[in-house]
Coordinates of C-alpha atoms and ligand atoms in Angstrom, one line a residue:
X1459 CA 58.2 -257.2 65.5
X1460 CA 59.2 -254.1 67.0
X1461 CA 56.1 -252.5 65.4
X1462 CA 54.1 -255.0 67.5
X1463 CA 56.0 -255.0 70.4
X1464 CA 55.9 -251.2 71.4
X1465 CA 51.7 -251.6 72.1
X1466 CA 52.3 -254.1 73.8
X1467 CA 55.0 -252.5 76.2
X1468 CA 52.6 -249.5 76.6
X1469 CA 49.7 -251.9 77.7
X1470 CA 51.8 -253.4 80.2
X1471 CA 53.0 -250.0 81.5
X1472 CA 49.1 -248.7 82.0
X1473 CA 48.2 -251.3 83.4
X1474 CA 51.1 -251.2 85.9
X1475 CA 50.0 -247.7 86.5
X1476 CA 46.5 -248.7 87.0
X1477 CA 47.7 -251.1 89.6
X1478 CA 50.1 -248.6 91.2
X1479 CA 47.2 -246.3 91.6
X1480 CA 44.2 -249.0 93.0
X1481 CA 47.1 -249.4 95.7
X1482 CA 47.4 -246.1 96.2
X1483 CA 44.3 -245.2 96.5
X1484 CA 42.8 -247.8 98.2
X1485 CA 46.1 -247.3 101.0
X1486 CA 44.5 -243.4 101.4
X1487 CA 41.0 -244.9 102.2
X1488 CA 42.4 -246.9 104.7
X1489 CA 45.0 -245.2 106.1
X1490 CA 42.2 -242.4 106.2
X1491 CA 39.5 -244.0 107.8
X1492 CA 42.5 -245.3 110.4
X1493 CA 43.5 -241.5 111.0
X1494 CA 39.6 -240.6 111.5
X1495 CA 39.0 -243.6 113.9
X1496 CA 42.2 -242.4 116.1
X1497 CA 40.8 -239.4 115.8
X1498 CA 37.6 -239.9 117.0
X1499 CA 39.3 -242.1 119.7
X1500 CA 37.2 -245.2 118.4
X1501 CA 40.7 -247.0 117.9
X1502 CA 43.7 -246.8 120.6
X1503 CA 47.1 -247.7 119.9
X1504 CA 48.1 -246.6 123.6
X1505 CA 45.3 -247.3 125.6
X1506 CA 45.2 -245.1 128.7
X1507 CA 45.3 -246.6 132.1
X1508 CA 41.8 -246.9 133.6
X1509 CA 42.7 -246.8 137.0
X1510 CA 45.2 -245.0 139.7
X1511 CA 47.2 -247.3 140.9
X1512 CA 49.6 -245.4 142.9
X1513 CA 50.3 -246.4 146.6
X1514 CA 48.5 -243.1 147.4
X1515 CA 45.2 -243.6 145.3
X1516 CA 45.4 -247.7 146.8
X1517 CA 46.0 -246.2 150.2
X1518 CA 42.8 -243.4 149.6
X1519 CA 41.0 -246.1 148.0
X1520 CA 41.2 -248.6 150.7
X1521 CA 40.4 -245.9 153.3
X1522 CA 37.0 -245.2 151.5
X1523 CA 36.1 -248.7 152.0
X1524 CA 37.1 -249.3 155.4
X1525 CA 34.6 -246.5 156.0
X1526 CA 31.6 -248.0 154.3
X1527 CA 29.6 -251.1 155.2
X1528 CA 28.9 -252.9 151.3
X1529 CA 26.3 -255.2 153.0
X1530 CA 23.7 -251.9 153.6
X1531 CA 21.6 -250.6 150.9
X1532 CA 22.5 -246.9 150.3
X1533 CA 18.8 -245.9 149.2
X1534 CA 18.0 -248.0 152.8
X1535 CA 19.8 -246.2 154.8
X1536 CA 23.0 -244.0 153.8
X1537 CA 24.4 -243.3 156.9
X1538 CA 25.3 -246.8 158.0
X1539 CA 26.5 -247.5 154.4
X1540 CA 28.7 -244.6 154.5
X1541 CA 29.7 -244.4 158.0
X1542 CA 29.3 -248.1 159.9
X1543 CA 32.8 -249.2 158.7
X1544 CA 34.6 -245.7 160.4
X1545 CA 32.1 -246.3 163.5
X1546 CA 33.4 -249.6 164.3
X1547 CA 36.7 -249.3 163.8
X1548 CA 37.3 -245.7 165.9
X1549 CA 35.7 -246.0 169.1
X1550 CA 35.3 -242.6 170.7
X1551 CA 38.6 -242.9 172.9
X1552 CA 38.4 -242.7 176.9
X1553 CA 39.7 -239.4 177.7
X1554 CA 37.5 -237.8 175.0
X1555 CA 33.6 -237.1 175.0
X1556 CA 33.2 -237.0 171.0
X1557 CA 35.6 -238.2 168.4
X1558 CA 35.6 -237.8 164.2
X1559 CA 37.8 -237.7 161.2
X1560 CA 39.3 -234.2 162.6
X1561 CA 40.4 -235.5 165.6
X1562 CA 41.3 -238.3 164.1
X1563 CA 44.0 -236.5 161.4
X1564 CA 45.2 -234.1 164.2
X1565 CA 46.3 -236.7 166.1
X1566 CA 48.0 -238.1 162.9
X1567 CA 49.5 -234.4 162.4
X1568 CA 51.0 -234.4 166.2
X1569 CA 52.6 -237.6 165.6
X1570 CA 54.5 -236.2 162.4
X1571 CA 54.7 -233.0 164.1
X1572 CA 56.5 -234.7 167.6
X1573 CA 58.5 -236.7 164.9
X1574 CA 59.8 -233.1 163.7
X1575 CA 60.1 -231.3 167.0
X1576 CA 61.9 -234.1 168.2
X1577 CA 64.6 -234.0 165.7
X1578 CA 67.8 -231.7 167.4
X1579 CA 67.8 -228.3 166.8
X1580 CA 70.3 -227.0 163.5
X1581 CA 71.4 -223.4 163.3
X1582 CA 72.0 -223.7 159.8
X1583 CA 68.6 -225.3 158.7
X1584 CA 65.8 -224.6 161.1
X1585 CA 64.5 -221.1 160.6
X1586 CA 64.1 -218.6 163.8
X1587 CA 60.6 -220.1 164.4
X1588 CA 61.4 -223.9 164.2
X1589 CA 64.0 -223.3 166.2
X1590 CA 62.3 -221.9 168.9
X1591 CA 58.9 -224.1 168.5
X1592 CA 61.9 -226.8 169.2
X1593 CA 62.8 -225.2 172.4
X1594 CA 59.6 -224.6 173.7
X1595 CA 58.9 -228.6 173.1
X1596 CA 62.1 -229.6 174.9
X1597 CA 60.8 -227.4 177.9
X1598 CA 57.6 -229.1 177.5
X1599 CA 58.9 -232.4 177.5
X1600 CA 61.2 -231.6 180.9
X1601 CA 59.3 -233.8 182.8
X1602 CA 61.4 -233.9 185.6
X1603 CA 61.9 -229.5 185.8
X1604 CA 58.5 -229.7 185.6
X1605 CA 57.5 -231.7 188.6
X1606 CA 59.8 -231.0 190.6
X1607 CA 58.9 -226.9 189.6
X1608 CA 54.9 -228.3 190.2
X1609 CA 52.8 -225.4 191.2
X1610 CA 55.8 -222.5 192.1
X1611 CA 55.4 -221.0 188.2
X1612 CA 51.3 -220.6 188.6
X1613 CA 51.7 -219.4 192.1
X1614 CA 53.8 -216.7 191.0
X1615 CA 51.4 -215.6 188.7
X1616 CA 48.2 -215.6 191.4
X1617 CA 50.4 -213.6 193.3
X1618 CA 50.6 -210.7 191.1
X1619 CA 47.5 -208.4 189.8
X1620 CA 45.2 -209.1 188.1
X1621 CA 45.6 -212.7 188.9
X1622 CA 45.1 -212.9 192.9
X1623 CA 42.7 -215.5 193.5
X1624 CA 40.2 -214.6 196.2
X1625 CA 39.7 -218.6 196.8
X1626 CA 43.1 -218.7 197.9
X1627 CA 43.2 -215.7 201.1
X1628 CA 46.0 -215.2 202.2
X1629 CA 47.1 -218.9 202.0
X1630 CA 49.9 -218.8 199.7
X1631 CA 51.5 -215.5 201.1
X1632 CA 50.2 -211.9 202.2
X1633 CA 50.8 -210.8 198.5
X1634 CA 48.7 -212.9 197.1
X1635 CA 45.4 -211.5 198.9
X1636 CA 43.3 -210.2 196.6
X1637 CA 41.8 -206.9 197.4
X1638 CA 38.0 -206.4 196.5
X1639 CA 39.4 -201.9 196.1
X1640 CA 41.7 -203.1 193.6
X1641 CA 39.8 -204.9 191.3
X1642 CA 38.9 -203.8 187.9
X1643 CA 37.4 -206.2 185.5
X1644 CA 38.8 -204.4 182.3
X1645 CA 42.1 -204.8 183.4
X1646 CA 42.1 -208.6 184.0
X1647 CA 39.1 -209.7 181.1
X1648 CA 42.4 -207.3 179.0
X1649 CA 45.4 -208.9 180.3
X1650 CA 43.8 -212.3 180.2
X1651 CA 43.0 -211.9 176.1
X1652 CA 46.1 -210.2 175.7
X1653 CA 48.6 -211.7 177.6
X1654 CA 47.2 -214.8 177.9
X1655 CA 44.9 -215.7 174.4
X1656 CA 41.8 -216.1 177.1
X1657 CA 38.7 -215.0 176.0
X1658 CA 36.4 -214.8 179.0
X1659 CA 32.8 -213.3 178.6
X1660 CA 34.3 -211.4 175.4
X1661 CA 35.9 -212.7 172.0
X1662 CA 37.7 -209.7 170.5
X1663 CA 39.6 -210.5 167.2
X1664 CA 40.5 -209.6 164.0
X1665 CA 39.0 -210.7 160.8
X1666 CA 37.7 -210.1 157.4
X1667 CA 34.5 -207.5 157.0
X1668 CA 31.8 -210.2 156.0
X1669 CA 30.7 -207.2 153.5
X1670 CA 34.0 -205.5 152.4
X1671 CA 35.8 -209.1 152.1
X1672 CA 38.9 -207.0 151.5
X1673 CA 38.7 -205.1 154.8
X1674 CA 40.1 -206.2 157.9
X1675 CA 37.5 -205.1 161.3
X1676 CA 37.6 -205.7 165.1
X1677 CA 34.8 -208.0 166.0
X1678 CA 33.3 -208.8 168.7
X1679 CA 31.6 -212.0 169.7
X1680 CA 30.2 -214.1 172.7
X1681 CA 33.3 -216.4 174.3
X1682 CA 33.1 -219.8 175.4
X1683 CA 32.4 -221.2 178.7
X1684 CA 34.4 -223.2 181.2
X1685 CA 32.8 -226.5 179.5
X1686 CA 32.2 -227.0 175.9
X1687 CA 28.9 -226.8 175.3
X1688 CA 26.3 -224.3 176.8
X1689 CA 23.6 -227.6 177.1
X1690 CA 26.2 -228.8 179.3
X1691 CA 24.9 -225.7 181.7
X1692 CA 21.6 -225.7 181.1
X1693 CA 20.1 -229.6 180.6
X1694 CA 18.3 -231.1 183.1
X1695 CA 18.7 -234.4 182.7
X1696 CA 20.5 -236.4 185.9
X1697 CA 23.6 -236.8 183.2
X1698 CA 24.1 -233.2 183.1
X1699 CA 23.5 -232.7 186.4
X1700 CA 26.0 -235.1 187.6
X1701 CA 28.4 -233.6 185.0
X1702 CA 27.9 -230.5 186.6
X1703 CA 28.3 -231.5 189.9
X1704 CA 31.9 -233.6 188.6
X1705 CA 33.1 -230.5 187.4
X1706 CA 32.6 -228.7 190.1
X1707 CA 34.2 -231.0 192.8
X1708 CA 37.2 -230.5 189.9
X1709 CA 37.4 -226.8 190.2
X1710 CA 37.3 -227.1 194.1
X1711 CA 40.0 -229.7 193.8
X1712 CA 42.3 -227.6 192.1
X1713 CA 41.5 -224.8 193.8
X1714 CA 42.5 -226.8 197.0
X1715 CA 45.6 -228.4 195.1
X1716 CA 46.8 -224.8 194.8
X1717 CA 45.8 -224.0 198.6
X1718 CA 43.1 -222.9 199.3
X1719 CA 40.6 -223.6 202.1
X1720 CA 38.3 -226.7 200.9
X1721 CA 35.5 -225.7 202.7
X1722 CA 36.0 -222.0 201.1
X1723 CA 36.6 -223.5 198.0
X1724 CA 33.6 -225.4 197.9
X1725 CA 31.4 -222.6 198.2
X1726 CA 33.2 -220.3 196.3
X1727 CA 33.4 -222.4 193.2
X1728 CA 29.9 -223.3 193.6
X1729 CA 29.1 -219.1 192.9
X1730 CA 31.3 -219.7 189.7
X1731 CA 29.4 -222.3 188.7
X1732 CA 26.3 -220.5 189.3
X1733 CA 27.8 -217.1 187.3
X1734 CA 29.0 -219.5 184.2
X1735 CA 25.1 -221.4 184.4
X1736 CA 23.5 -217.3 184.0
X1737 CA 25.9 -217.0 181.2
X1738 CA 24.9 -220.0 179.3
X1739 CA 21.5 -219.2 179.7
X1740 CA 22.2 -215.6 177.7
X1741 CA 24.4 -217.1 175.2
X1742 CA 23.0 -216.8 171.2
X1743 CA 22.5 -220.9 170.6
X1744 CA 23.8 -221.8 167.3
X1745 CA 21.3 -222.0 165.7
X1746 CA 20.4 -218.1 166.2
X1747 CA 23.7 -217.3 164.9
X1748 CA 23.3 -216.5 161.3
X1749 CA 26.0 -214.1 159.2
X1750 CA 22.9 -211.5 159.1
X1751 CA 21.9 -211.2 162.5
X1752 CA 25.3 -211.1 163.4
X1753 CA 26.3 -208.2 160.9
X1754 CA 26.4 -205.4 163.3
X1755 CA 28.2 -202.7 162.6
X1756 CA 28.8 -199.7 164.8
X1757 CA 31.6 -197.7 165.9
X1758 CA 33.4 -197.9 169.6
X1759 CA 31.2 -194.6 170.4
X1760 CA 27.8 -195.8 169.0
X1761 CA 28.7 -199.5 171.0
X1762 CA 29.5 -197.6 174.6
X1763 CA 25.9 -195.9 174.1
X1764 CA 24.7 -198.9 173.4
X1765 CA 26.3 -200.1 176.5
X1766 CA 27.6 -198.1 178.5
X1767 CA 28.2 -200.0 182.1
X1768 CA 31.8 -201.4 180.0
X1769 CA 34.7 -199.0 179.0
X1770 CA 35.0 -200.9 175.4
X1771 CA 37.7 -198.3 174.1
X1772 CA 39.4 -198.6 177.2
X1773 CA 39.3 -202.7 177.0
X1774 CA 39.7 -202.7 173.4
X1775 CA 43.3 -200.0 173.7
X1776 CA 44.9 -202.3 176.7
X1777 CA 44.4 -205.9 174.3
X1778 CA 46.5 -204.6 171.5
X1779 CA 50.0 -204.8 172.0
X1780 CA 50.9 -201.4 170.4
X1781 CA 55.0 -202.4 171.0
X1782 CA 54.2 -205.0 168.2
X1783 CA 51.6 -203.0 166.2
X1784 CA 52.7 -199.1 166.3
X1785 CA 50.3 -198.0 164.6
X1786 CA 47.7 -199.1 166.4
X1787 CA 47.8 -196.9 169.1
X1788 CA 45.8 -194.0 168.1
X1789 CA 42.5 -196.3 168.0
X1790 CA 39.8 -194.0 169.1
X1791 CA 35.8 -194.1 169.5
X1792 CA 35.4 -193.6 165.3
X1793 CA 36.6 -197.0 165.1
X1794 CA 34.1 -199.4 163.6
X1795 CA 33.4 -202.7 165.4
X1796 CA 31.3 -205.9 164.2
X1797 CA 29.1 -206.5 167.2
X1798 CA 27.8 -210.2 166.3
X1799 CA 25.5 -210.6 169.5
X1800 CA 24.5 -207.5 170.7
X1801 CA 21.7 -209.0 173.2
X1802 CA 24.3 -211.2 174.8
X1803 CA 26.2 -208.1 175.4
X1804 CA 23.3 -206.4 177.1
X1805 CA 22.5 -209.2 178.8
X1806 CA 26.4 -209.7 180.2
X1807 CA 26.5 -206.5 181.6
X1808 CA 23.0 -206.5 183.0
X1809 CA 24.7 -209.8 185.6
X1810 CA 27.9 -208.7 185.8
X1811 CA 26.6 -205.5 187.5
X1812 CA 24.9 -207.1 189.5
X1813 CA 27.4 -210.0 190.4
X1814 CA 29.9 -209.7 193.1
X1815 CA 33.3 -209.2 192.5
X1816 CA 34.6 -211.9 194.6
X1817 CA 32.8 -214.1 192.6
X1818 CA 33.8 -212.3 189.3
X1819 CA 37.6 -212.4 190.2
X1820 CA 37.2 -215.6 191.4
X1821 CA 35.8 -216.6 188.0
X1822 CA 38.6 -215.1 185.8
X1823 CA 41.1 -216.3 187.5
X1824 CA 39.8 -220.1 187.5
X1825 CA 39.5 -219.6 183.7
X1826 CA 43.5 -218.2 183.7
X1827 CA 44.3 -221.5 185.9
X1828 CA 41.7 -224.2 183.8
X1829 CA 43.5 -223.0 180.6
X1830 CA 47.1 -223.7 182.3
X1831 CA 46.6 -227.0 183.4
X1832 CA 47.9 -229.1 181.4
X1833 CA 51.3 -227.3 181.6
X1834 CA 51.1 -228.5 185.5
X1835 CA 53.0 -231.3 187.1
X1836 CA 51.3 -234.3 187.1
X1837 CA 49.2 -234.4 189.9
X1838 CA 46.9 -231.6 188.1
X1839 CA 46.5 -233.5 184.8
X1840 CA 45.7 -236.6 186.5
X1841 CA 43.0 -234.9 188.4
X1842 CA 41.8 -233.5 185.1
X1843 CA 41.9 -237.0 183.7
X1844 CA 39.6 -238.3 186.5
X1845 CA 37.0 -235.6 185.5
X1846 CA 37.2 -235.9 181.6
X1847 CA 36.1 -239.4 182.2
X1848 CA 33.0 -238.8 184.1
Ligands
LIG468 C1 27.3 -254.0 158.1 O1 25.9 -254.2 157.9 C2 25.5 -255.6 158.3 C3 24.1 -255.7 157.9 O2 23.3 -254.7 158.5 C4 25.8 -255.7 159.8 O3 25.5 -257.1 160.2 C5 27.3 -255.5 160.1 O4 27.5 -255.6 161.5 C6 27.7 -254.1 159.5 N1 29.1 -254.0 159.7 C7 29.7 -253.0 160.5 C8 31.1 -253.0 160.4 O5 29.0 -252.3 161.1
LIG469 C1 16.3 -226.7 184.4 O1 15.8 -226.3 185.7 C2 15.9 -225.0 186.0 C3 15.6 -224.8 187.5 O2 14.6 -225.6 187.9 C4 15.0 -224.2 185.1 O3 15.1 -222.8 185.4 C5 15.4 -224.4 183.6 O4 14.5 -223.7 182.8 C6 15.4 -225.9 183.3 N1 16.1 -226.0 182.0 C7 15.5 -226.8 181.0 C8 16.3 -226.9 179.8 O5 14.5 -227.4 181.2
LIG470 C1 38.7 -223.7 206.5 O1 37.9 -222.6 207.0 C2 37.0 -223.0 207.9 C3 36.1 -221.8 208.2 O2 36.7 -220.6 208.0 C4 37.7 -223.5 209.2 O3 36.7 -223.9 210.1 C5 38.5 -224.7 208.8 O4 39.3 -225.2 209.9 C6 39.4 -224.4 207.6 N1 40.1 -225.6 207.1 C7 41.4 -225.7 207.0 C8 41.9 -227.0 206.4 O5 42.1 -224.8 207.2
LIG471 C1 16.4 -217.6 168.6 O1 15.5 -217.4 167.5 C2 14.2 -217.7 167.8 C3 13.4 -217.6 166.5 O2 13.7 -216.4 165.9 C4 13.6 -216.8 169.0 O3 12.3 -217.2 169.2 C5 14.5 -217.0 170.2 O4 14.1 -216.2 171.2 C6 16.0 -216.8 169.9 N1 16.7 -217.1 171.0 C7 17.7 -216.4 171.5 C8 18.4 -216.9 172.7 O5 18.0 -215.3 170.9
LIG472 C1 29.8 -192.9 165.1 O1 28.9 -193.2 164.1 C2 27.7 -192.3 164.2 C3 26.7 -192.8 163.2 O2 27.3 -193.0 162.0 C4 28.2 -190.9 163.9 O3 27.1 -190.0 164.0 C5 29.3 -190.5 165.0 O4 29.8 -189.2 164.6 C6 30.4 -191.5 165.0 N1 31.3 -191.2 166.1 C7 32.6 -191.1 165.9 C8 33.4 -190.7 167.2 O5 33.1 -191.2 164.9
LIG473 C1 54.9 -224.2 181.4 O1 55.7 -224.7 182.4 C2 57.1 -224.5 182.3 C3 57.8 -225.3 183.4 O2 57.3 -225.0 184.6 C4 57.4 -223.0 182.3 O3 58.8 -222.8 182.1 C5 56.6 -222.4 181.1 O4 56.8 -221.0 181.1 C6 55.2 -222.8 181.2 N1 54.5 -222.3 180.0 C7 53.4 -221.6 180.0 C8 52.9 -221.2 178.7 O5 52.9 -221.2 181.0

């Protein structure tokens, strides 16, 4: 019995070994063709999310297609599938002459921006510069000190040098008559970019060499006009004209909303409308403006050869502050400049020369008053209203 018995146990135990091992092995082949379908991502056992749906990316996502119009073919017409949604639903708004996605967001940033100003002023949190941007939007928003203060802060400004107004005579006070002896256009075009960020005829700042991208440079560049395009000036078309002739009926009116004589005013203004039309003509149109032409370099002594009816050193010494920036004040004529438009420069000085300074003065100083308007009581900013529209 037990001689019979003992082959037949070991039978049964390789075959239960035999059966262990088909398991086994047949679990490796599929536990490893499992591990190389994961890994070749043909199976998921987490599969990822296809889409954003954040508020933000439903938010961005819903913007895109209030922009486009579905119902246009792109390979038709692309524009008007990517812009006829945006076009209808922003209008170009009445006190504006153009309107886009810039405007458009920095009118969304001054309403977050008013939001924060708004909020009361905290020693302990708001830095030195909050603080004070909160101040200055308080002052701002002192409607009533502002009114009833109307034109007395301006007209203490036109009465001191540089910023006597021949327009105005002697109408608001004996000070305030500007003197054709004590003109000098470097001082004002100097105090008016220094004092008061307006660049008339010239754009002085600082900015990057376009070469040594590491190197800081003076530049110097044409400035804008009065209006904001130099076709505004120069188009014949009865539009233009009669935009012309809007704005300047507007600079008269303020001129006479600050005093002066209209029938003076009127023919005054109509000189400074005539320098700022010779200046548009000169100006390097856009498309004449690329980074090559416009890589000039020189120094301050090579540029005053080049044009020598302007004391640029002299101009260029009395913009810097040198209380702020020390070490600044030994700037000399080895100084190297970027002079992007040299023929406009040429040009400028060619008219300026030959200008009158009445009208020059007169000029400057409408530029000083056009750029602090809107800090003016009412009554100015309506009349600037009534003009934007035209
Ligand atoms: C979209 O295009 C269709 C077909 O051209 C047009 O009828 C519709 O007015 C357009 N929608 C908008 C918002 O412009
Ligand atoms: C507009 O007219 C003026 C004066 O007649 C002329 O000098 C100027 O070239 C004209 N401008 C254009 C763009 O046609
Ligand atoms: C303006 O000046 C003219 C000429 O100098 C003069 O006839 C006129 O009366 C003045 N107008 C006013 C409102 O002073
Ligand atoms: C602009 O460039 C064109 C082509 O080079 C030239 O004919 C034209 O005179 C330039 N205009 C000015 C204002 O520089
Ligand atoms: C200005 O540059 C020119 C040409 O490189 C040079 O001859 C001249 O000495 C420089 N002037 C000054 C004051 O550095
Ligand atoms: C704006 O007007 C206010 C009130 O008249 C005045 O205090 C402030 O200095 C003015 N700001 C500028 C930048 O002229």
């Amino acid at each position: 019995m037990e001689g019979e018995t003992v082959p037949e146990a070991r039978r049964a135990a390789s075959k239960a070994t035999r059966i262990a091992l088909g398991i086994f092995v047949s679990g490796t082949l599929v536990l490893g063709t499992v591990l190389f379908l994961v890994s070749q991502g043909l199976i998921k056992f987490h599969p990822k999310q296809q889409y954003c749906l954040t508020s933000e990316c439903i938010e961005a996502a819903a913007g895109i297609l209030s922009k486009i119009n579905q119902s246009v073919d792109p390979c038709e017409n692309f524009y008007r599938f990517a812009c006829d949604g945006w076009i209808y639903n922003h209008p170009i708004p009445e006190d504006m002459s153009n309107y886009g996605v810039y405007p458009w967001l920095r009118h969304n940033v001054d309403l977050k921006l008013k939001a924060l100003l708004e909020k009361p002023i905290s020693k302990r949190r708001d830095s030195e510069a909050v603080q004070k941007a909160k101040t200055l939007y308080t002052s701002c928003m002192n409607e009533n000190k502002i009114e009833k203060a109307d034109v007395k802060p301006l007209l203490s400004i036109l009465r001191h040098s540089p910023f006597r107004w021949p327009v105005l005579e002697s109408n608001i006070g004996p000070e305030g008559l500007w003197s054709e002896r004590k003109f000098s256009l470097v001082q004002a075009l100097a105090t008016l970019r220094g004092q008061y960020s307006n660049s008339v005829f010239i754009r002085l700042y600082v900015a990057a060499d376009d070469k040594i991208s590491n190197r800081y440079i003076l530049k110097l560049d044409q400035a804008s006009l009065s209006l904001a395009s130099r076709e505004d000036y120069l188009e014949n078309t009865t539009e233009a004209k009669s935009y012309r002739d809007a704005f300047l009926q507007f600079m008269v009116d303020t001129a006479v909303l600050l005093g002066a004589n209209a029938s003076r005013a009127e023919s005054d203004m109509k000189s400074v409308l005539k320098l700022e039309v010779k200046i548009a003509e000169i100006m390097i149109p856009y498309e004449n403006r690329t980074i090559e032409v416009m890589y000039n370099k020189m120094n301050i002594s090579e540029l005053s050869a080049m044009i020598p009816q302007f004391d640029w050193l002299g101009y260029i010494k009395k913009v810097i502050d040198t209380r702020l920036y020390p070490e600044l004040k030994d700037i000399g004529p080895s100084e190297n400049v970027i002079v992007r438009v040299p023929q406009y420069f040429k040009d400028l000085f060619r008219i300026l020369e030959n200008e009158r300074k009445k009208t020059l003065a007169n000029y400057l100083v409408w530029r000083m008053v056009y750029s602090r308007l809107f800090n003016l009581s009412r009554r100015f900013q309506y009349r600037w209203l009534e003009f934007s529209r035209v």
